[in-house]
Short mmCIF file of C-alpha atoms in Angstrom, two decimals:
data_model
loop_
_atom_site.label_atom_id
_atom_site.label_comp_id
_atom_site.label_asym_id
_atom_site.label_seq_id
_atom_site.Cartn_x
_atom_site.Cartn_y
_atom_site.Cartn_z
CA MET A 1 36.65 118.22 -98.01
CA ASP A 2 38.28 115.05 -98.27
CA GLU A 3 38.06 112.29 -95.88
CA ILE A 4 40.90 112.79 -92.98
CA ARG A 5 42.34 109.60 -91.84
CA PRO A 6 43.11 108.86 -87.91
CA ASP A 7 47.11 108.49 -89.25
CA VAL A 8 46.75 111.53 -90.62
CA LEU A 9 44.91 112.96 -87.99
CA SER A 10 48.27 111.89 -85.67
CA THR A 11 50.24 113.44 -87.93
CA LEU A 12 48.63 116.83 -87.92
CA SER A 13 48.36 116.83 -84.24
CA ARG A 14 51.98 116.76 -83.84
CA GLY A 15 52.35 120.00 -85.61
CA GLY A 16 48.61 121.09 -84.13
CA SER A 17 46.85 120.96 -80.79
CA GLY A 18 49.16 117.61 -79.38
CA LEU A 19 46.48 115.96 -78.56
CA GLN A 20 46.14 112.05 -78.87
CA LEU A 21 42.80 112.14 -81.28
CA ARG A 22 42.74 108.56 -82.03
CA SER A 23 42.28 107.87 -78.12
CA LEU A 24 40.13 111.08 -77.62
CA THR A 25 37.50 109.58 -80.67
CA SER A 26 36.97 106.21 -79.11
CA SER A 27 36.59 107.81 -75.87
CA LEU A 28 33.73 109.80 -77.20
CA VAL A 29 32.18 107.21 -79.45
CA ALA A 30 32.31 104.56 -76.54
CA ALA A 31 30.67 107.15 -74.03
CA GLU A 32 28.11 107.50 -75.91
CA THR A 33 27.68 103.99 -77.14
CA SER A 34 28.64 102.13 -74.11
CA GLY A 35 25.52 102.38 -72.15
CA GLU A 36 23.22 101.00 -75.17
CA ARG A 37 25.76 98.12 -76.16
CA SER A 38 26.08 96.69 -72.80
CA LEU A 39 22.40 96.72 -72.37
CA ASN A 40 21.86 94.77 -75.13
CA GLU A 41 24.71 92.31 -74.75
CA ARG A 42 23.34 92.01 -71.59
CA ASN A 43 20.03 91.40 -72.94
CA VAL A 44 21.29 88.48 -76.08
CA SER A 45 23.30 86.96 -73.14
CA ASN A 46 20.07 86.40 -70.87
CA ILE A 47 18.01 85.46 -73.97
CA ASN A 48 20.63 82.86 -75.01
CA THR A 49 20.75 81.42 -71.48
CA THR A 50 16.65 81.07 -71.12
CA ILE A 51 16.80 79.74 -74.58
CA SER A 52 18.84 77.17 -73.52
CA ALA A 53 17.33 76.33 -70.25
CA MET A 54 13.81 76.65 -72.09
CA GLY A 55 15.04 73.91 -74.16
CA GLN A 56 16.24 71.79 -71.07
CA LEU A 57 12.48 72.09 -69.79
CA SER A 58 11.37 70.91 -73.13
CA GLY A 59 13.50 67.81 -72.92
CA LYS A 60 12.42 67.06 -69.32
CA ILE A 61 8.86 67.71 -69.87
CA GLY A 62 8.78 64.84 -72.85
CA GLU A 63 10.51 62.59 -70.44
CA PHE A 64 7.59 63.81 -68.06
CA GLY A 65 5.33 62.68 -70.39
CA GLU A 66 6.97 59.52 -71.46
CA ALA A 67 7.22 58.44 -68.13
CA MET A 68 3.41 58.91 -66.92
CA ALA A 69 2.49 57.03 -70.37
CA SER A 70 4.59 54.13 -68.78
CA VAL A 71 2.95 54.35 -65.53
CA VAL A 72 -0.15 54.46 -67.30
CA ASP A 73 0.59 50.89 -69.36
CA THR A 74 1.99 49.42 -66.20
CA ILE A 75 -0.03 46.52 -65.65
CA SER A 76 -0.13 45.80 -61.08
CA ARG A 77 -2.88 43.27 -61.56
CA THR A 78 -1.68 39.83 -61.48
CA ALA A 79 -4.04 36.94 -63.40
CA SER A 80 -3.43 33.54 -63.16
CA SER A 81 -4.92 29.86 -64.34
CA SER A 82 -4.51 26.79 -62.27
CA ILE A 83 -3.88 24.68 -65.39
CA THR A 84 -2.29 26.88 -67.98
CA ASP A 85 -1.90 23.38 -70.49
CA ALA A 86 -5.92 23.55 -70.87
CA ILE A 87 -6.67 27.60 -70.12
CA SER A 88 -3.98 30.64 -70.25
CA ILE A 89 -5.35 34.10 -69.13
CA GLU A 90 -4.02 37.74 -69.01
CA VAL A 91 -4.69 41.08 -68.15
CA THR A 92 -5.36 43.09 -71.60
CA ASP A 93 -6.39 46.33 -69.76
CA GLY A 94 -6.18 47.27 -65.98
CA SER A 95 -9.13 50.08 -66.24
CA LEU A 96 -11.41 47.41 -67.34
CA ALA A 97 -10.59 44.51 -65.01
CA ALA A 98 -11.58 43.47 -61.41
CA ASN A 99 -11.05 41.16 -58.79
CA PHE A 100 -12.55 37.65 -59.78
CA SER A 101 -12.33 33.95 -59.21
CA SER A 102 -13.69 31.32 -61.65
CA ARG A 103 -14.03 27.40 -62.54
CA MET A 104 -13.60 27.32 -66.45
CA GLU A 105 -14.24 23.57 -68.14
CA VAL A 106 -13.27 23.10 -71.53
CA ARG A 107 -15.27 20.72 -73.33
CA SER A 108 -14.13 20.99 -77.00
CA LEU A 109 -12.06 23.59 -78.32
CA ALA A 110 -13.25 25.95 -81.41
CA SER A 111 -11.82 24.67 -84.99
CA GLU A 112 -12.02 25.29 -88.50
CA GLN A 113 -14.11 23.63 -91.80
CA VAL A 114 -11.80 22.06 -93.55
CA LEU A 115 -12.66 21.44 -97.30
CA SER A 116 -10.10 18.59 -98.89
CA PHE A 117 -9.86 17.96 -102.51
CA LEU A 118 -7.47 15.51 -103.78
CA PHE A 119 -6.82 14.95 -107.68
CA ASP A 120 -6.04 11.81 -110.16
CA SER A 121 -2.27 11.71 -110.65
CA THR A 122 -2.78 13.19 -114.23
CA VAL A 123 -3.81 16.62 -112.46
CA THR A 124 -0.98 19.14 -112.56
CA THR A 125 -0.64 22.68 -111.48
CA SER A 126 -1.62 23.89 -114.48
CA THR A 127 -4.29 21.87 -115.55
CA THR A 128 -7.58 24.22 -116.57
CA LEU A 129 -10.35 24.67 -114.62
CA ASN A 130 -13.92 25.86 -115.20
CA GLN A 131 -13.94 29.60 -115.76
CA GLY A 132 -16.34 32.15 -114.07
CA THR A 133 -17.14 33.77 -110.78
CA VAL A 134 -17.04 31.96 -107.88
CA SER A 135 -19.20 33.33 -104.35
CA LEU A 136 -18.07 32.16 -100.81
CA ASN A 137 -20.41 33.15 -97.83
CA THR A 138 -20.35 32.35 -94.03
CA PRO A 139 -23.03 33.48 -91.63
CA ALA A 140 -20.57 35.47 -89.95
CA TRP A 141 -20.07 37.77 -93.41
CA ASN A 142 -21.96 40.81 -93.49
CA ASN A 143 -21.38 40.03 -97.43
CA THR A 144 -20.83 37.59 -100.10
CA GLN A 145 -16.70 37.80 -101.58
CA SER A 146 -15.86 36.27 -104.89
CA PHE A 147 -12.91 35.73 -107.32
CA LYS A 148 -12.96 35.09 -110.85
CA LEU A 149 -11.38 32.40 -113.30
CA ASP A 150 -10.61 33.42 -116.87
CA ASP A 151 -7.82 32.57 -119.15
CA SER A 152 -4.99 34.44 -116.69
CA ASN A 153 -5.74 32.05 -113.74
CA ASN A 154 -7.93 29.47 -114.26
CA THR A 155 -5.73 26.57 -112.89
CA LEU A 156 -5.24 24.77 -109.42
CA ILE A 157 -2.39 27.52 -108.77
CA GLY A 158 -4.47 30.72 -109.71
CA MET A 159 -7.56 29.29 -107.79
CA VAL A 160 -5.33 29.26 -104.41
CA GLU A 161 -4.06 32.69 -104.77
CA ALA A 162 -7.32 33.66 -105.96
CA LEU A 163 -9.18 31.82 -102.14
CA ASN A 164 -5.39 33.60 -100.63
CA SER A 165 -7.08 37.31 -101.53
CA LEU A 166 -10.07 37.16 -99.68
CA GLY A 167 -10.36 37.43 -96.14
CA GLY A 168 -11.86 34.65 -93.57
CA VAL A 169 -9.80 31.70 -96.01
CA THR A 170 -6.80 30.31 -96.48
CA ALA A 171 -5.87 27.37 -99.18
CA SER A 172 -2.63 25.70 -100.19
CA LEU A 173 -2.03 23.01 -102.44
CA PHE A 174 0.82 20.26 -102.43
CA ASP A 175 1.97 17.48 -104.03
CA THR A 176 0.96 14.23 -101.85
CA GLY A 177 3.06 11.52 -104.00
CA THR A 178 0.08 10.34 -105.66
CA GLY A 179 -1.55 13.54 -107.01
CA TYR A 180 -1.92 16.99 -105.61
CA ALA A 181 -4.16 17.68 -103.08
CA LEU A 182 -6.01 21.61 -102.65
CA ILE A 183 -7.07 21.97 -98.54
CA ILE A 184 -9.40 25.11 -97.98
CA LYS A 185 -9.91 26.10 -94.40
CA SER A 186 -11.79 28.34 -92.51
CA GLU A 187 -11.64 30.46 -89.29
CA ASP A 188 -12.74 28.75 -86.10
CA GLY A 189 -16.41 28.34 -85.51
CA LEU A 190 -19.51 27.24 -86.93
CA ASP A 191 -20.29 30.83 -88.44
CA ASN A 192 -17.49 30.93 -90.11
CA ALA A 193 -17.41 27.56 -91.94
CA LEU A 194 -18.41 28.29 -95.68
CA ASP A 195 -22.29 27.24 -96.46
CA SER A 196 -22.79 24.33 -98.89
CA ASP A 197 -23.82 26.65 -101.59
CA SER A 198 -20.31 27.80 -101.68
CA ILE A 199 -18.68 24.57 -101.27
CA ASP A 200 -21.03 23.80 -104.28
CA ALA A 201 -19.16 27.02 -106.23
CA ILE A 202 -15.86 25.24 -105.38
CA LYS A 203 -16.54 22.18 -107.01
CA SER A 204 -18.38 23.66 -110.05
CA ALA A 205 -14.96 25.29 -110.29
CA LEU A 206 -13.15 22.09 -110.24
CA SER A 207 -15.33 20.67 -112.89
CA MET A 208 -17.60 18.65 -110.71
CA THR A 209 -21.09 18.86 -111.26
CA SER A 210 -23.94 17.39 -108.52
CA SER A 211 -24.15 13.91 -109.90
CA ALA A 212 -19.80 13.42 -109.59
CA ILE A 213 -18.69 10.58 -107.47
CA ASP A 214 -16.20 11.17 -105.46
CA ASP A 215 -12.39 9.33 -106.58
CA GLU A 216 -14.46 8.11 -109.85
CA THR A 217 -13.29 10.26 -112.99
CA ASP A 218 -15.53 11.09 -115.12
CA SER A 219 -14.74 13.04 -118.24
CA THR A 220 -18.77 15.05 -117.79
CA HIS A 221 -18.73 15.14 -114.25
CA ASN A 222 -15.86 14.69 -112.42
CA PRO A 223 -12.88 15.27 -115.51
CA LEU A 224 -10.01 15.67 -112.50
CA GLY A 225 -11.12 12.41 -110.66
CA VAL A 226 -11.88 15.09 -107.81
CA SER A 227 -12.14 13.09 -104.30
CA SER A 228 -13.79 15.63 -101.75
CA SER A 229 -13.99 15.95 -97.68
CA VAL A 230 -15.30 18.31 -95.64
CA THR A 231 -14.28 18.19 -92.02
CA ALA A 232 -16.85 20.35 -90.24
CA ALA A 233 -16.11 23.45 -88.28
CA GLN A 234 -17.13 23.57 -84.47
CA ASN A 235 -17.37 26.23 -81.66
CA ALA A 236 -15.71 26.09 -78.30
CA ASP A 237 -18.13 24.86 -75.82
CA ILE A 238 -17.27 25.73 -72.15
CA LEU A 239 -18.29 25.55 -68.47
CA VAL A 240 -17.90 28.85 -66.28
CA ASP A 241 -18.69 27.96 -62.65
CA GLY A 242 -21.42 25.50 -63.95
CA VAL A 243 -23.17 28.01 -66.62
CA SER A 244 -22.50 26.42 -70.41
CA VAL A 245 -20.60 29.59 -72.62
CA VAL A 246 -20.05 28.88 -76.57
CA ARG A 247 -17.37 30.87 -78.16
CA SER A 248 -16.68 30.52 -82.10
CA SER A 249 -12.82 31.02 -81.18
CA ASN A 250 -10.32 29.94 -78.76
CA GLU A 251 -9.07 32.97 -77.68
CA PHE A 252 -11.77 35.77 -76.65
CA GLU A 253 -11.65 39.09 -74.63
CA ASP A 254 -15.34 39.49 -73.97
CA LEU A 255 -15.76 36.99 -71.04
CA PHE A 256 -14.27 38.97 -68.08
CA LEU A 257 -13.73 42.30 -69.41
CA GLY A 258 -10.08 43.86 -69.42
CA HIS A 259 -8.50 40.13 -69.53
CA LYS A 260 -7.78 37.84 -72.63
CA ILE A 261 -8.58 34.02 -72.18
CA THR A 262 -7.00 31.39 -74.68
CA LEU A 263 -8.44 27.59 -74.45
CA ASN A 264 -5.07 25.22 -75.14
CA ALA A 265 -7.23 21.86 -74.53
CA VAL A 266 -9.92 20.13 -73.10
CA GLY A 267 -9.25 20.30 -69.33
CA THR A 268 -10.81 22.25 -66.09
CA SER A 269 -8.65 24.97 -64.30
CA MET A 270 -9.19 27.66 -61.58
CA LEU A 271 -8.80 31.29 -63.30
CA SER A 272 -8.02 34.63 -60.70
CA SER A 273 -7.01 38.08 -61.10
CA SER A 274 -6.52 40.65 -58.39
CA GLU A 275 -4.75 43.84 -58.04
CA THR A 276 -1.99 43.21 -55.18
CA ASN A 277 -1.44 45.90 -52.82
CA ASP A 278 2.15 45.72 -53.26
CA SER A 279 1.96 45.81 -57.06
CA ALA A 280 -0.41 49.05 -56.93
CA GLN A 281 1.82 50.70 -54.30
CA ASN A 282 5.05 50.22 -56.21
CA ARG A 283 3.07 52.14 -59.11
CA VAL A 284 1.89 55.00 -56.90
CA ILE A 285 5.60 55.27 -55.45
CA ASP A 286 6.87 55.53 -59.28
CA PHE A 287 3.79 58.06 -60.05
CA ILE A 288 4.97 60.01 -57.24
CA SER A 289 8.68 59.76 -57.90
CA VAL A 290 8.07 61.07 -61.52
CA ILE A 291 6.24 64.12 -60.23
CA ASN A 292 9.14 64.78 -57.69
CA ASP A 293 11.72 64.53 -59.99
CA LEU A 294 10.16 67.29 -62.34
CA LYS A 295 8.76 69.45 -59.93
CA SER A 296 12.81 69.67 -58.06
CA TYR A 297 14.19 70.58 -61.78
CA LEU A 298 11.61 73.51 -61.84
CA ASN A 299 12.03 74.74 -58.30
CA GLU A 300 15.73 75.25 -59.40
CA ALA A 301 15.46 76.41 -62.33
CA THR A 302 12.63 79.28 -61.29
CA GLN A 303 14.62 80.07 -58.04
CA ARG A 304 14.85 83.55 -57.82
CA GLY A 305 18.49 84.07 -56.27
CA ILE A 306 17.30 85.51 -52.12
CA ASN A 307 20.01 85.69 -50.10
CA GLY A 308 22.78 85.25 -51.83
CA ALA A 309 21.89 82.44 -53.75
CA ASP A 310 22.58 82.58 -57.72
CA PRO A 311 19.46 83.17 -59.55
CA GLY A 312 18.03 79.98 -61.50
CA PRO A 313 17.93 80.34 -65.60
CA LEU A 314 14.15 80.27 -65.40
CA ALA A 315 13.77 82.82 -62.87
CA GLY A 316 10.94 84.98 -63.05
CA ASP A 317 10.02 83.13 -66.63
CA SER A 318 6.29 83.36 -66.73
CA ALA A 319 6.11 79.54 -68.54
CA ALA A 320 8.00 77.69 -66.26
CA GLN A 321 6.39 79.24 -63.33
CA SER A 322 3.08 78.18 -64.84
CA VAL A 323 4.33 74.74 -65.57
CA LEU A 324 5.36 74.83 -61.84
CA ALA A 325 1.91 76.23 -60.61
CA HIS A 326 0.36 73.14 -62.36
CA ILE A 327 2.36 70.17 -61.23
CA ARG A 328 2.17 71.67 -57.06
CA ASN A 329 -1.53 71.81 -57.53
CA ILE A 330 -1.77 68.04 -58.33
CA ALA A 331 -1.71 67.26 -55.00
CA THR A 332 -5.04 69.09 -54.68
CA ARG A 333 -6.43 68.30 -57.83
CA PRO A 334 -9.76 66.52 -57.64
CA ILE A 335 -10.13 63.99 -59.95
CA VAL A 336 -13.91 63.21 -61.44
CA GLY A 337 -15.79 60.65 -63.40
CA PHE A 338 -14.87 57.84 -60.77
CA GLY A 339 -17.92 57.89 -58.64
CA GLU A 340 -20.19 60.63 -57.39
CA ASP A 341 -17.51 62.47 -55.62
CA PRO A 342 -13.95 63.29 -56.79
CA VAL A 343 -11.00 61.45 -55.81
CA TYR A 344 -7.57 63.04 -54.29
CA LEU A 345 -4.26 62.23 -53.65
CA ALA A 346 -4.57 62.52 -50.31
CA GLU A 347 -6.90 59.64 -50.16
CA ILE A 348 -4.72 57.30 -50.57
CA GLY A 349 -1.98 58.71 -48.34
CA VAL A 350 0.09 60.59 -50.99
CA ARG A 351 0.83 63.80 -48.96
CA THR A 352 3.17 67.31 -49.23
CA GLU A 353 6.27 67.41 -47.13
CA ARG A 354 7.52 71.03 -46.21
CA ASP A 355 9.59 71.07 -49.30
CA GLY A 356 7.08 70.30 -51.73
CA THR A 357 8.00 66.54 -52.03
CA LEU A 358 5.15 64.01 -52.31
CA ILE A 359 5.65 60.91 -50.52
CA LEU A 360 3.56 58.11 -49.72
CA ASP A 361 1.90 56.80 -46.49
CA GLU A 362 1.81 53.27 -46.54
CA ASN A 363 -0.42 52.59 -44.17
CA VAL A 364 -3.06 54.83 -45.54
CA PHE A 365 -2.46 53.68 -48.67
CA GLU A 366 -3.26 50.27 -47.63
CA ARG A 367 -6.46 51.13 -46.10
CA ALA A 368 -7.55 52.95 -48.63
CA LEU A 369 -7.46 49.52 -50.78
CA GLU A 370 -9.03 47.40 -48.27
CA GLU A 371 -11.97 49.97 -48.08
CA ASN A 372 -12.09 50.30 -51.98
CA SER A 373 -9.54 48.70 -54.16
CA ALA A 374 -10.98 50.30 -57.03
CA ILE A 375 -9.96 53.70 -55.77
CA VAL A 376 -6.41 53.55 -57.71
CA ASP A 377 -8.11 53.39 -61.04
CA ALA A 378 -8.22 57.68 -60.48
CA PHE A 379 -5.07 57.94 -60.85
CA PHE A 380 -4.07 55.41 -63.59
CA SER A 381 -7.11 53.93 -65.91
CA THR A 382 -8.92 56.39 -67.57
CA GLN A 383 -12.49 55.06 -68.28
CA PHE A 384 -16.36 54.84 -68.76
CA SER A 385 -18.60 53.68 -66.50
CA SER A 386 -22.02 53.82 -65.37
CA ASP A 387 -24.53 53.08 -62.14
CA ASN A 388 -26.27 50.37 -64.33
CA ALA A 389 -23.72 47.65 -64.85
CA ASN A 390 -25.98 46.36 -68.10
CA LEU A 391 -24.52 49.33 -70.41
CA LYS A 392 -21.68 48.97 -72.65
CA ILE A 393 -19.90 52.84 -72.63
CA THR A 394 -17.44 53.75 -74.64
CA GLY A 395 -16.37 56.69 -76.54
CA LEU A 396 -14.93 57.86 -80.32
CA SER A 397 -11.45 57.55 -81.00
CA PHE A 398 -11.09 61.01 -82.42
CA ALA A 399 -13.02 62.65 -79.03
CA GLN A 400 -12.38 63.03 -75.94
CA PRO A 401 -15.48 63.93 -73.47
CA THR A 402 -15.04 66.08 -70.65
CA ALA A 403 -14.30 64.06 -67.58
CA GLY A 404 -17.69 63.91 -65.42
CA SER A 405 -20.92 62.52 -64.57
CA TYR A 406 -23.66 62.93 -66.80
CA VAL A 407 -27.59 61.75 -66.68
CA LEU A 408 -28.26 59.39 -69.55
CA ILE A 409 -32.31 59.29 -70.38
CA TYR A 410 -34.13 57.03 -72.76
CA ASN A 411 -37.31 56.93 -74.10
CA ALA A 412 -37.79 53.39 -75.66
CA SER A 413 -41.49 54.32 -77.00
CA ALA A 414 -41.06 57.95 -78.49
CA GLU A 415 -37.35 56.74 -79.44
CA THR A 416 -35.75 59.66 -77.83
CA ALA A 417 -32.15 59.79 -75.56
CA THR A 418 -30.54 62.87 -73.98
CA LEU A 419 -27.25 62.51 -72.17
CA ASP A 420 -26.44 65.75 -70.12
CA GLY A 421 -29.61 67.14 -71.23
CA GLU A 422 -28.04 67.03 -75.05
CA PRO A 423 -29.65 64.55 -77.97
CA LEU A 424 -28.13 61.87 -78.63
CA THR A 425 -28.41 60.07 -82.19
CA ILE A 426 -29.73 56.67 -82.25
CA GLY A 427 -29.08 53.74 -83.81
CA SER A 428 -28.14 50.40 -83.73
CA ASP A 429 -24.73 48.20 -83.40
CA SER A 430 -24.06 45.03 -85.43
CA ASN A 431 -25.83 42.96 -82.97
CA GLY A 432 -28.99 44.71 -83.62
CA ASN A 433 -28.72 46.24 -79.94
CA VAL A 434 -29.85 49.88 -79.18
CA LEU A 435 -26.29 52.37 -79.99
CA LEU A 436 -26.72 55.89 -78.46
CA THR A 437 -23.82 58.19 -79.22
CA SER A 438 -23.21 61.69 -78.50
CA THR A 439 -22.76 63.87 -81.55
CA THR A 440 -23.24 67.17 -80.28
CA VAL A 441 -20.34 69.35 -79.39
CA GLY A 442 -19.49 69.72 -75.61
CA ASN A 443 -18.77 67.88 -72.42
CA THR A 444 -19.97 64.43 -73.68
CA TYR A 445 -19.17 64.48 -77.43
CA GLY A 446 -18.19 60.93 -78.80
CA ILE A 447 -19.68 59.16 -75.88
CA GLN A 448 -21.45 55.95 -77.20
CA ILE A 449 -23.46 53.55 -75.08
CA THR A 450 -24.76 50.11 -76.22
CA LEU A 451 -28.24 48.83 -74.20
CA ASP A 452 -28.52 45.48 -73.46
CA ALA A 453 -32.33 46.00 -73.78
CA ASP A 454 -34.78 48.40 -75.59
CA GLU A 455 -36.36 49.66 -72.72
CA ASN A 456 -36.89 53.00 -70.78
CA LEU A 457 -33.74 53.96 -68.76
CA THR A 458 -32.69 56.63 -66.28
CA THR A 459 -29.49 56.25 -65.14
CA THR A 460 -25.52 57.90 -64.51
CA VAL A 461 -22.88 58.05 -66.83
CA ARG A 462 -19.57 58.56 -66.35
CA TYR A 463 -16.12 59.59 -67.83
CA GLY A 464 -13.23 59.66 -66.10
CA GLN A 465 -9.94 60.40 -66.92
CA SER A 466 -6.87 59.32 -64.64
CA LEU A 467 -4.25 61.62 -63.21
CA ALA A 468 -1.50 60.35 -64.86
CA ALA A 469 -3.62 59.82 -68.46
CA HIS A 470 -4.38 63.87 -67.45
CA LEU A 471 -0.53 64.86 -66.76
CA GLN A 472 0.52 62.83 -70.01
CA ASP A 473 -2.19 64.86 -72.00
CA TYR A 474 -0.88 68.03 -70.29
CA SER A 475 2.97 67.54 -71.12
CA ASP A 476 1.53 66.88 -75.03
CA SER A 477 -0.03 70.05 -75.01
CA LEU A 478 3.02 71.73 -73.68
CA LEU A 479 5.10 70.28 -76.40
CA GLY A 480 3.05 70.59 -79.30
CA ARG A 481 3.20 73.30 -82.03
CA ASP A 482 1.03 76.17 -80.70
CA GLY A 483 1.80 74.57 -77.07
CA MET A 484 2.93 76.78 -74.12
CA LEU A 485 6.41 76.25 -74.30
CA ALA A 486 6.92 76.23 -77.75
CA ARG A 487 5.17 79.64 -78.00
CA ARG A 488 7.35 81.14 -75.36
CA GLU A 489 10.29 79.73 -77.41
CA THR A 490 9.49 81.59 -80.95
CA ASN A 491 9.04 84.80 -78.38
CA LEU A 492 12.38 84.59 -76.95
CA GLY A 493 13.97 83.65 -80.41
CA ASN A 494 11.87 86.47 -81.86
CA GLN A 495 13.03 89.07 -78.79
CA LEU A 496 16.90 87.71 -79.37
CA LEU A 497 16.56 88.80 -82.84
CA ASP A 498 15.52 92.14 -81.87
CA PHE A 499 18.20 92.61 -79.45
CA GLU A 500 20.72 91.37 -81.74
CA THR A 501 19.22 93.84 -84.47
CA ARG A 502 19.39 96.63 -82.04
CA LEU A 503 23.42 95.87 -81.32
CA GLU A 504 23.92 95.76 -85.27
CA ASP A 505 22.44 99.17 -84.84
CA VAL A 506 24.72 100.19 -82.12
CA ASP A 507 27.82 99.28 -84.42
CA ALA A 508 26.56 101.07 -87.30
CA LYS A 509 25.82 104.16 -85.01
CA ALA A 510 29.60 104.15 -83.56
CA ALA A 511 30.99 103.71 -87.13
CA ALA A 512 29.08 106.79 -88.41
CA LEU A 513 30.49 108.99 -84.68
CA THR A 514 33.50 107.68 -85.33
CA GLU A 515 33.59 109.28 -89.06
CA ARG A 516 32.15 112.20 -87.77
CA TYR A 517 34.44 113.02 -85.35
CA ASN A 518 37.39 111.90 -87.60
CA ILE A 519 36.44 114.82 -90.09
CA GLN A 520 35.38 117.18 -87.34
CA PHE A 521 38.71 116.73 -85.44
CA GLY A 522 41.11 116.54 -89.28
CA ARG A 523 39.38 120.67 -89.70
CA MET A 524 40.10 121.16 -86.35
CA GLU A 525 44.42 120.06 -86.43
CA ALA A 526 44.71 121.61 -89.90
CA VAL A 527 43.34 125.14 -88.56
CA ILE A 528 45.47 124.69 -85.28
CA ALA A 529 48.12 123.95 -87.41
CA SER A 530 48.11 126.42 -89.99
CA LEU A 531 47.77 129.21 -87.11
CA ASN A 532 51.12 127.48 -85.28
CA GLN A 533 52.68 127.89 -88.74
CA THR A 534 51.68 131.52 -88.61
CA GLY A 535 52.65 132.30 -85.12
CA GLU A 536 56.09 130.32 -86.08
CA TYR A 537 56.49 133.13 -88.89
CA MET A 538 55.32 136.08 -86.75
CA GLN A 539 57.74 135.10 -84.11
CA SER A 540 60.93 134.46 -86.50
CA LEU A 541 59.90 138.09 -88.34
CA MET A 542 59.79 139.71 -84.75
CA ASP A 543 63.09 137.61 -83.78
CA ALA A 544 64.34 139.22 -87.18
CA TRP A 545 63.64 143.12 -86.08
CA ASN A 546 65.26 142.20 -82.76
CA ALA A 547 68.24 141.39 -84.08
CA ASP A 548 68.47 144.06 -86.63
#
């Protein structure tokens, strides 16, 4: 039977049952689909709300991580020099720096070696030089550096460009008014000066022989009329509390750990560095303020709407609840690797109020710093340390060990070493000192230990990750590609797609039901209309019979 459209049904119903078939069809279809539609629409709305709230949470976590990074980078230590014209000092790494006061006298500054070559007035920038390979070396270089002069560059300009392409030397060429001058400089310090063979190699390239006489043009021994001079390099010579110290540079960071010293002129200055209570206290206050802000947002977003209150957009969300639980546990989280015993926030006076807010008891904080000024390191300064102050401990950039304390055993005669019971790789650094490296994947992976002496040793090595650094890593892990929030957002997206597909199925079901009811009611109306017509015909016959 052909499809019977709703307008046709309306026409039929006027001659048939008289029912409002269009309204009846809509009501029947709604009765069969409204429950399923409402459920899916509500689910879509709820998931969209959760996705939006999850986006806000990700933003908050990102801000939290940036704030933690800022707290870690903040330096609350003050370093000063009484005579900055002579010596400057700055803090470079608060985690390594310690309090000190020292008298420093600069007796001489480090300086570079300067080679000067003055040429005859007839020499130009395009005057040809001897061709060949020029090899240079200094005591500080691991390998000889060289450059080649050939048809393409055997001029003064070509030589300057070749020298400047090397590391550790710089060259310049300028016109003095009476001839050109070539100036070659090394880096500061005796060990950075070019050796005699290197100087001879440069002179040879300038066509000077061993018999050349400075400033005397000689077609055989000095055709360019070169006059040469050498200003010797020197090391910085300083006295630190009466102890003689030598450095190859006027800037160094290996005298007082965590500090950079700059020598500006000959003179004497008093240097000091200290962690002031006020600066450390402000750092702690900023730290707990960041935590309180995130905790406040999470409490509001995850509230369940008890006692008539509106539920938060993340009420019941497992990911948000997990983050909140982690933040709440900060107050009781042990921080290991900063001594024999773990450190807790309560030790510096941080306590939790009844509403969950963290606050700082300033009196407890001041007493804690008086007893141990380094206690704040556990909260802001990730560091390696040891009971043996003569060890230098670092880590590989791509490997982060597990925070904790580990026993180091080194047997010099047997050439064996273990850390936390695991074997270490034994090598040497650039200075020939014994270098131990943990290459076994595990708690100590990546730790490197430099020994000051090749002797038997048993001691404790520690790695402590500060609480701020831990929270920064935690926020990064949440937002990472495979992080918990990323996985949750992906899961919500899949759920949203599923419910939207279900809504499309409900629409298809409603259309099919409408089609079916239209056909069924159309057939019914056609039958009723036919019966009505038959009845009217019979009635007219009977009326005619009765009239006779």
